[in-house]
Amino acid sequence: MSRLALLGGDCAVSLKEPVWPRIGEPEIAALNEAIEASQTDSTYFNSMSGEGPVAEFEASMERFYGREHAIATSSCAAALQVALYAAGVGAGDEVIASPYTWGQTVSPILHQLGVPVFADIDEDSYCMNPAAIEAAITERTKAILVVHIFGHPADMDPIMDIARQHDLPVIEDCAQAMGAKYKGRAVGTLGDLACFSFGDGKQIIGGDGGCVLTDNDLFYQRLVAIGSHTSRQERDISDPELTPYIDSLTYTFRMHPIAAVIVNAQLDFLEQWHQERRRNHHRLSAGLADILCISPVAEADGVEHCFHIYGPSFVPGEAEGVSRETYVAAIEAEGLPFSMGYVRDPIYLRKRFQDRRYFFGGGMPWAAHPGSGDLYKRGDCPVAERRCADTELQVKWSSSLRGDQSALVDQYLDAFGKVAENLEELRDWQRQRAGAA
C-alpha cells in the first residue's frame, strides 16, 4: 500500500494538465491577418457599428446554431442582462433561477432590478428540476433563466412545456455548455434566448466575450437597443416602440473585434474538442465507479455533457468517518487539481441575499417587490443545500482535457484509489489534527 502524499509519500500525479485557455496555429494565423487588415479597416479595433469581424462572428454563430439572430457581447453576464431586458424583465419582476450556479448567472437579474426566485435542482444533473420551476411561478414571474450547469443540459422539454403554459420566455445560460446536446439538439437552440461565454476556461475562448442567440425579431432589436452604439441601433432597430429611444444613453456591452476573430477561428474546432473532452471524462467516470468515497458525474440518457467542470460527489457513508475536508486535502496532496466544490453555498443563502444589500443601495431591487421579505430561507431548496453542505466536489480545469489525456486521467484515478486504500491512516491524521486544535 503506497503511503499518502499528505503523510510524506510520493504524489500519485506527476503529469500536469494542459494549459487552457490557449490558442493554436489557426487562431494565430487569423490574428496575424486581422492585425494586417487593421491598417486599412478600422472595424478590427472599432466595434461601434457591429461590422467587420464582429458581424462575421455573429453570422458564424447564426449558421452554426441555425438561429435567426446573434449579437456579440463583452461577456456572458452582459449577454444575460441584455437577454433579460429583451424578455421584458424590469423593476420588481420575478425571474426563476437556479440556486446552484456561479453568481453571475443571477447578478444580471439584479442588474435589471428583477428579483430572483430560486427553484431547486435535480440530484443527478444539478440543473433546475422542472417540477420545482412549476411550483415557483407566481403572477409576478416574468421569465425563466435555465443554467446548463457544468455542461450538463437541463431537462428542456418539460421546462419549455411549463413556460408555454404560462406564456413565459426561457433564457438558456449556456456559458458552461457550448457543444452540449439535449436529445440530439444543441444547447442554445432550445429556449427563446440563449447566452454564451467565451471567457477564461470555456469550451472555446476569446479571452473575454459573450453572445446572445434568438429567433425573435423584437427580442433582437431590444438586444441591440440596450447594449450597442447608436450607429448599430440606427441600422438594426425598426420597431416603432424602440426607434424614438435610439440614443447613447445605454450600456456599452460590445465584444472586442479581436476576441471575435479568435472565437470565430475556434468555432470550427468545437465539435472535435467536445468529443475529446467527453472521451477523457468518460474514462475518468468509468474508473471512479469502483473507487470508495466518490461517485462519478451522472449523465442523463439522451444528453451529451460537455464537461466544462467535472463535479463528482463525496459519499460520506463510504468514508468511514473521514470528513469531506480531509478527503479533499488528501486528494490535493496527491497532485490532483481538486476542491470542495464550485458553488459551496446556494446563492440565496449568501450574505448579499440575506442582507438584501446589492450595489444599488436602498434595498434595491428587493424594495421594488412587496413580497420579497418572504424569500430566501434555509430549506427553500433542500437538494441544493444538501449538495453544497455534504457532497459537492470539483476536479478543476476540465476544459483543458483536450486530445488524448488517458495517461493523466489514469494518474488521477491512481490518486483517488490510493486515498481510498488509506482511509484508516487518513482517519488517524484527522483525529490528530482535531486533538491538536
Coordinates of C-alpha atoms in Angstrom, one line a residue:
M1 CA 0.0 0.0 0.0
S2 CA 1.5 3.3 -1.1
R3 CA 2.0 6.0 1.6
L4 CA -0.2 9.0 1.2
A5 CA 1.5 12.2 -0.1
L6 CA -0.3 14.0 2.8
L7 CA 1.7 11.9 5.2
G8 CA 5.0 12.2 3.3
G9 CA 4.7 9.7 0.4
D10 CA 5.2 10.4 -3.3
C11 CA 2.4 12.1 -5.3
A12 CA 0.3 9.9 -7.5
V13 CA 0.0 12.6 -10.1
S14 CA 3.2 13.7 -11.8
L15 CA 1.8 14.9 -15.1
K16 CA 0.4 18.4 -15.5
E17 CA -2.9 19.3 -17.0
P18 CA -2.6 21.0 -20.4
V19 CA -2.7 24.8 -20.4
W20 CA -6.1 26.2 -21.0
P21 CA -7.1 28.7 -22.3
R22 CA -4.6 28.7 -25.1
I23 CA -4.6 29.4 -28.9
G24 CA -3.2 27.3 -31.7
E25 CA -1.8 28.0 -35.1
P26 CA -5.2 28.6 -36.8
E27 CA -6.1 31.3 -34.3
I28 CA -2.6 32.8 -34.6
A29 CA -2.9 32.9 -38.4
A30 CA -6.3 34.6 -38.1
L31 CA -4.9 37.1 -35.6
N32 CA -2.0 38.0 -37.9
E33 CA -4.4 38.5 -40.8
A34 CA -6.6 40.7 -38.5
I35 CA -3.6 42.9 -37.5
E36 CA -2.6 43.3 -41.1
A37 CA -6.1 44.2 -42.1
S38 CA -6.5 46.7 -39.3
Q39 CA -4.1 49.0 -41.1
T40 CA -6.8 49.8 -43.7
D41 CA -10.0 48.6 -42.0
S42 CA -11.0 50.2 -38.7
T43 CA -13.5 47.5 -37.7
Y44 CA -10.8 45.3 -36.4
F45 CA -10.4 47.7 -33.5
N46 CA -13.7 49.6 -33.5
S47 CA -16.8 47.6 -32.7
M48 CA -19.3 50.5 -32.6
S49 CA -21.0 49.7 -35.9
G50 CA -21.0 45.9 -35.3
E51 CA -19.5 45.4 -38.7
G52 CA -16.3 43.6 -39.8
P53 CA -15.1 40.7 -37.6
V54 CA -17.9 41.1 -35.1
A55 CA -20.5 40.8 -37.9
E56 CA -18.6 37.8 -39.3
F57 CA -18.6 36.1 -36.0
E58 CA -22.3 36.8 -35.4
A59 CA -23.1 35.3 -38.9
S60 CA -21.0 32.2 -38.0
M61 CA -23.0 31.7 -34.8
E62 CA -26.3 32.1 -36.7
R63 CA -25.2 29.4 -39.2
F64 CA -23.7 27.1 -36.6
Y65 CA -26.8 27.1 -34.4
G66 CA -29.4 27.6 -37.1
R67 CA -30.9 30.7 -35.4
E68 CA -32.1 33.9 -36.9
H69 CA -30.1 36.4 -34.9
A70 CA -26.9 36.6 -32.9
I71 CA -25.4 39.6 -31.1
A72 CA -21.9 39.6 -29.7
T73 CA -21.4 41.0 -26.2
S74 CA -18.5 41.7 -23.9
S75 CA -19.2 38.8 -21.5
C76 CA -21.9 36.2 -20.7
A77 CA -23.0 38.4 -17.8
A78 CA -23.7 41.2 -20.3
A79 CA -25.4 38.7 -22.6
L80 CA -27.7 37.6 -19.8
Q81 CA -28.6 41.1 -18.8
V82 CA -29.5 42.2 -22.3
A83 CA -31.5 38.9 -22.8
L84 CA -33.4 39.7 -19.6
Y85 CA -34.2 43.1 -20.9
A86 CA -35.3 41.6 -24.3
A87 CA -37.6 39.2 -22.4
G88 CA -39.2 42.2 -20.7
V89 CA -37.8 41.9 -17.2
G90 CA -37.9 45.2 -15.2
A91 CA -38.1 46.5 -11.7
G92 CA -39.8 44.1 -9.2
D93 CA -40.3 41.3 -11.8
E94 CA -39.6 37.8 -10.7
V95 CA -37.2 35.6 -12.6
I96 CA -36.9 31.9 -11.8
A97 CA -33.3 30.9 -11.4
S98 CA -31.0 28.1 -10.1
P99 CA -29.6 28.4 -6.6
Y100 CA -26.7 26.2 -7.7
T101 CA -24.6 28.2 -10.1
W102 CA -22.0 30.9 -10.5
G103 CA -23.1 34.2 -9.1
Q104 CA -23.0 35.9 -12.4
T105 CA -25.9 33.8 -13.7
V106 CA -28.0 35.6 -11.1
S107 CA -26.5 39.1 -10.8
P108 CA -27.8 40.1 -14.3
I109 CA -31.3 39.7 -12.9
L110 CA -30.4 42.1 -10.1
H111 CA -28.9 44.5 -12.6
Q112 CA -32.3 44.6 -14.4
L113 CA -33.8 45.3 -10.9
G114 CA -35.5 42.0 -11.1
V115 CA -36.0 39.7 -8.1
P116 CA -34.5 36.2 -8.4
V117 CA -36.8 33.3 -7.2
F118 CA -35.0 30.0 -6.8
A119 CA -36.1 26.6 -7.9
D120 CA -34.4 23.5 -6.5
I121 CA -32.1 21.3 -8.6
D122 CA -32.2 17.7 -9.8
E123 CA -30.0 15.4 -7.6
D124 CA -28.1 13.9 -10.6
S125 CA -27.7 16.7 -13.2
Y126 CA -27.6 19.6 -10.7
C127 CA -29.8 21.6 -13.2
M128 CA -33.1 23.1 -12.1
N129 CA -35.9 20.5 -11.6
P130 CA -38.8 21.2 -13.8
A131 CA -41.3 20.4 -11.0
A132 CA -39.6 23.0 -8.8
I133 CA -39.9 25.6 -11.6
E134 CA -43.6 25.0 -11.9
A135 CA -44.1 25.4 -8.2
A136 CA -42.1 28.7 -8.2
I137 CA -44.2 30.5 -10.8
T138 CA -46.4 33.4 -9.5
E139 CA -48.3 36.3 -11.1
R140 CA -45.1 38.3 -10.9
T141 CA -42.9 35.8 -12.8
K142 CA -41.5 37.4 -16.0
A143 CA -39.0 34.8 -17.3
I144 CA -37.3 31.5 -16.6
L145 CA -33.5 31.5 -16.6
V146 CA -32.1 28.0 -17.1
V147 CA -28.5 27.1 -16.4
H148 CA -26.9 24.1 -18.1
I149 CA -24.6 23.8 -15.1
F150 CA -21.1 22.3 -15.6
G151 CA -22.0 21.5 -19.2
H152 CA -24.9 19.1 -18.4
P153 CA -28.1 20.1 -20.3
A154 CA -31.1 20.9 -18.3
D155 CA -34.3 18.8 -19.0
M156 CA -35.6 21.3 -21.5
D157 CA -38.7 19.6 -22.9
P158 CA -40.7 19.8 -19.7
I159 CA -39.3 23.2 -18.9
M160 CA -40.4 24.6 -22.3
D161 CA -43.8 23.0 -21.8
I162 CA -44.2 24.7 -18.5
A163 CA -43.0 28.0 -20.0
R164 CA -45.5 27.8 -22.8
Q165 CA -48.4 27.0 -20.5
H166 CA -47.6 30.2 -18.5
D167 CA -46.6 32.3 -21.5
L168 CA -43.1 32.9 -20.2
P169 CA -39.9 33.3 -22.2
V170 CA -37.0 30.9 -21.4
I171 CA -33.4 32.1 -21.4
E172 CA -30.7 29.5 -21.6
D173 CA -27.4 30.2 -19.8
C174 CA -25.0 28.2 -22.0
A175 CA -21.8 29.7 -20.5
Q176 CA -20.6 26.3 -19.4
A177 CA -22.3 24.2 -22.1
M178 CA -21.2 25.1 -25.6
G179 CA -21.2 21.9 -27.6
A180 CA -23.5 20.0 -25.2
K181 CA -26.6 18.4 -26.7
Y182 CA -30.1 17.5 -25.5
K183 CA -31.9 14.7 -27.3
G184 CA -29.8 15.4 -30.4
R185 CA -30.3 19.2 -30.3
A186 CA -27.6 21.7 -29.5
V187 CA -27.8 23.5 -26.2
G188 CA -28.6 27.1 -27.3
T189 CA -31.3 26.2 -29.7
L190 CA -33.9 25.2 -27.2
G191 CA -35.0 28.4 -25.4
D192 CA -36.3 31.8 -26.6
L193 CA -32.9 33.3 -26.0
A194 CA -29.5 31.7 -25.4
C195 CA -26.4 33.2 -23.9
F196 CA -22.8 32.1 -24.3
S197 CA -19.4 32.8 -22.8
F198 CA -16.0 32.9 -24.4
G199 CA -14.1 33.9 -21.3
D200 CA -11.3 32.1 -19.4
G201 CA -11.6 28.3 -19.4
K202 CA -14.7 27.9 -21.5
Q203 CA -15.1 25.4 -24.4
I204 CA -13.8 28.0 -26.9
I205 CA -12.2 31.3 -25.8
G206 CA -11.6 34.8 -26.9
G207 CA -10.1 36.0 -23.7
D208 CA -13.4 37.6 -23.0
G209 CA -16.7 37.9 -24.8
G210 CA -20.2 36.5 -25.0
C211 CA -23.1 36.2 -27.4
V212 CA -27.0 36.0 -27.4
L213 CA -29.0 34.0 -29.9
T214 CA -32.7 34.3 -30.6
D215 CA -35.2 33.8 -33.4
N216 CA -37.5 36.6 -32.3
D217 CA -37.1 39.9 -34.3
L218 CA -38.4 42.1 -31.5
F219 CA -36.1 40.5 -28.9
Y220 CA -33.2 41.0 -31.3
Q221 CA -33.9 44.7 -31.6
R222 CA -34.2 45.1 -27.9
L223 CA -30.8 43.4 -27.6
V224 CA -29.3 46.0 -29.9
A225 CA -31.1 48.8 -28.1
I226 CA -29.7 48.1 -24.6
G227 CA -26.0 47.3 -25.4
S228 CA -25.0 48.8 -28.7
H229 CA -23.6 52.0 -30.1
T230 CA -26.1 54.4 -31.8
S231 CA -24.6 53.6 -35.2
R232 CA -25.7 50.0 -34.8
Q233 CA -29.0 51.0 -33.3
E234 CA -29.8 53.2 -36.2
R235 CA -29.1 50.4 -38.7
D236 CA -30.8 47.5 -36.9
I237 CA -33.8 48.9 -35.0
S238 CA -37.0 49.5 -36.8
D239 CA -39.7 48.7 -34.2
P240 CA -41.8 51.9 -33.7
E241 CA -41.7 51.5 -29.9
L242 CA -37.9 51.4 -29.9
T243 CA -36.9 53.9 -32.6
P244 CA -37.8 57.0 -30.5
Y245 CA -35.3 55.9 -27.9
I246 CA -32.3 55.3 -30.1
D247 CA -29.7 57.2 -28.1
S248 CA -26.3 57.0 -26.5
L249 CA -28.0 56.6 -23.1
T250 CA -27.3 52.9 -23.0
Y251 CA -24.8 50.3 -21.8
T252 CA -21.5 49.5 -23.6
F253 CA -21.7 45.7 -23.9
R254 CA -19.8 45.3 -27.2
M255 CA -17.4 42.5 -27.9
H256 CA -13.9 43.4 -28.9
P257 CA -13.3 42.6 -32.6
I258 CA -10.0 40.8 -31.8
A259 CA -11.9 38.5 -29.4
A260 CA -14.4 37.9 -32.2
V261 CA -11.5 36.9 -34.6
I262 CA -10.2 34.3 -32.1
V263 CA -13.6 32.8 -31.3
N264 CA -14.6 32.7 -34.9
A265 CA -11.4 30.7 -35.7
Q266 CA -12.1 28.3 -32.8
L267 CA -15.7 27.6 -33.7
D268 CA -14.6 25.2 -36.4
F269 CA -12.9 23.0 -33.7
L270 CA -15.8 23.0 -31.2
E271 CA -17.2 19.6 -32.0
Q272 CA -13.8 17.9 -32.2
W273 CA -12.7 19.3 -28.8
H274 CA -16.1 18.4 -27.4
Q275 CA -15.7 14.8 -28.3
E276 CA -12.1 14.7 -27.0
R277 CA -13.2 16.1 -23.6
R278 CA -16.0 13.6 -23.5
R279 CA -13.7 10.6 -24.1
N280 CA -11.3 11.8 -21.3
H281 CA -14.1 12.4 -18.8
H282 CA -15.9 9.2 -19.6
R283 CA -12.6 7.4 -18.9
L284 CA -12.5 9.2 -15.5
S285 CA -16.1 8.3 -14.7
A286 CA -15.6 4.6 -15.6
G287 CA -12.6 4.4 -13.3
L288 CA -14.3 6.2 -10.4
A289 CA -17.2 3.8 -10.5
D290 CA -15.3 1.2 -8.4
I291 CA -13.5 3.5 -6.0
L292 CA -14.7 4.2 -2.5
C293 CA -15.8 7.7 -1.2
I294 CA -16.5 9.2 -4.6
S295 CA -19.4 8.9 -7.0
P296 CA -18.7 9.8 -10.7
V297 CA -20.6 12.5 -12.6
A298 CA -24.0 11.4 -13.8
E299 CA -25.0 11.9 -17.5
A300 CA -28.7 11.6 -18.2
D301 CA -30.0 9.4 -21.1
G302 CA -30.3 11.3 -24.3
V303 CA -27.8 14.1 -23.5
E304 CA -24.2 14.9 -24.2
H305 CA -22.4 16.5 -21.3
C306 CA -19.6 18.8 -22.4
F307 CA -17.7 18.6 -19.1
H308 CA -16.8 22.3 -18.5
I309 CA -16.5 21.2 -14.9
Y310 CA -16.2 17.7 -13.6
G311 CA -18.3 17.7 -10.4
P312 CA -18.4 14.3 -8.7
S313 CA -19.9 13.6 -5.3
F314 CA -18.4 12.7 -2.0
V315 CA -20.0 9.6 -0.4
P316 CA -19.9 10.1 3.4
G317 CA -21.2 6.6 4.1
E318 CA -18.1 5.0 2.4
A319 CA -15.6 7.3 4.0
E320 CA -15.5 5.6 7.4
G321 CA -15.6 8.8 9.4
V322 CA -13.2 10.7 7.1
S323 CA -14.6 14.2 6.5
R324 CA -15.0 15.7 3.1
E325 CA -12.5 18.4 4.1
T326 CA -9.9 15.7 5.0
Y327 CA -10.6 13.7 1.9
V328 CA -10.1 16.8 -0.3
A329 CA -6.9 17.6 1.4
A330 CA -5.6 14.1 0.8
I331 CA -6.5 14.2 -2.9
E332 CA -5.0 17.6 -3.4
A333 CA -1.8 16.5 -1.8
E334 CA -1.5 13.7 -4.4
G335 CA -1.1 16.4 -7.1
L336 CA -4.6 16.5 -8.5
P337 CA -6.3 19.9 -9.0
F338 CA -9.3 19.3 -6.7
S339 CA -11.5 21.3 -4.4
M340 CA -14.5 21.2 -2.0
G341 CA -16.7 22.3 -4.9
Y342 CA -17.6 25.1 -7.3
V343 CA -20.7 26.6 -5.7
R344 CA -20.1 26.0 -2.0
D345 CA -23.2 28.0 -0.8
P346 CA -26.6 28.2 -2.5
I347 CA -27.0 31.7 -4.0
Y348 CA -29.9 32.7 -1.8
L349 CA -28.1 31.9 1.4
R350 CA -25.2 34.2 0.6
K351 CA -24.8 37.5 2.6
R352 CA -25.9 39.8 -0.2
F353 CA -29.2 38.0 -0.4
Q354 CA -29.7 37.5 3.3
D355 CA -29.0 41.2 4.0
R356 CA -30.7 42.5 0.8
R357 CA -27.7 44.5 0.1
Y358 CA -26.6 44.8 -3.5
F359 CA -24.7 47.7 -5.2
F360 CA -27.7 50.0 -5.8
G361 CA -28.4 50.8 -2.1
G362 CA -31.8 51.4 -0.8
G363 CA -32.6 47.7 -0.5
M364 CA -32.9 47.5 -4.3
P365 CA -34.0 45.6 -6.3
W366 CA -35.9 43.8 -3.5
A367 CA -37.5 47.1 -2.4
A368 CA -39.4 47.1 -5.7
H369 CA -41.1 43.8 -4.8
P370 CA -43.6 44.0 -1.9
G371 CA -43.4 40.3 -1.1
S372 CA -39.6 39.8 -1.2
G373 CA -39.3 39.7 2.6
D374 CA -40.6 36.1 2.5
L375 CA -37.9 34.9 0.1
Y376 CA -34.6 33.2 0.7
K377 CA -35.0 30.9 3.8
R378 CA -32.9 27.9 4.7
G379 CA -34.8 24.9 3.5
D380 CA -36.1 26.6 0.3
C381 CA -34.0 24.3 -2.0
P382 CA -33.1 21.3 0.1
V383 CA -31.4 19.3 -2.7
A384 CA -29.0 22.2 -3.5
E385 CA -28.4 22.8 0.2
R386 CA -27.5 19.2 0.9
R387 CA -25.1 19.1 -2.1
C388 CA -23.3 22.2 -1.0
A389 CA -23.1 21.1 2.6
D390 CA -22.3 17.4 2.2
T391 CA -21.3 16.0 -1.2
E392 CA -20.0 18.7 -3.6
L393 CA -16.6 18.1 -5.1
Q394 CA -14.7 19.5 -8.1
V395 CA -12.0 18.3 -10.4
K396 CA -10.5 21.5 -11.7
W397 CA -9.5 22.5 -15.3
S398 CA -11.8 20.1 -17.1
S399 CA -11.9 22.2 -20.2
S400 CA -8.2 21.7 -20.6
L401 CA -8.6 17.9 -21.2
R402 CA -8.4 18.0 -25.0
G403 CA -6.7 15.4 -27.1
D404 CA -5.7 12.1 -25.6
Q405 CA -5.2 12.6 -21.9
S406 CA -5.6 9.0 -20.9
A407 CA -2.2 9.0 -19.1
L408 CA -3.2 12.0 -17.0
V409 CA -6.6 10.6 -16.3
D410 CA -5.1 7.3 -15.2
Q411 CA -2.9 9.2 -12.7
Y412 CA -6.0 10.9 -11.4
L413 CA -7.6 7.5 -10.8
D414 CA -4.4 6.3 -9.1
A415 CA -4.7 9.3 -6.7
F416 CA -8.4 8.5 -5.9
G417 CA -7.6 4.8 -5.5
K418 CA -4.6 5.5 -3.2
V419 CA -6.7 7.7 -0.9
A420 CA -9.5 5.2 -0.7
E421 CA -7.0 2.4 0.3
N422 CA -5.6 4.5 3.1
L423 CA -8.7 5.6 4.9
E424 CA -7.5 4.3 8.3
E425 CA -4.3 6.4 8.1
L426 CA -6.3 9.4 6.9
R427 CA -8.7 9.0 9.8
D428 CA -5.8 8.9 12.3
W429 CA -4.4 12.1 10.7
Q430 CA -7.8 13.8 11.1
R431 CA -8.0 12.8 14.8
Q432 CA -4.5 14.1 15.5
R433 CA -5.3 17.4 13.9
A434 CA -8.6 17.7 15.8
G435 CA -6.8 16.9 19.0
A436 CA -4.1 19.5 18.3
A437 CA -6.7 22.1 17.7

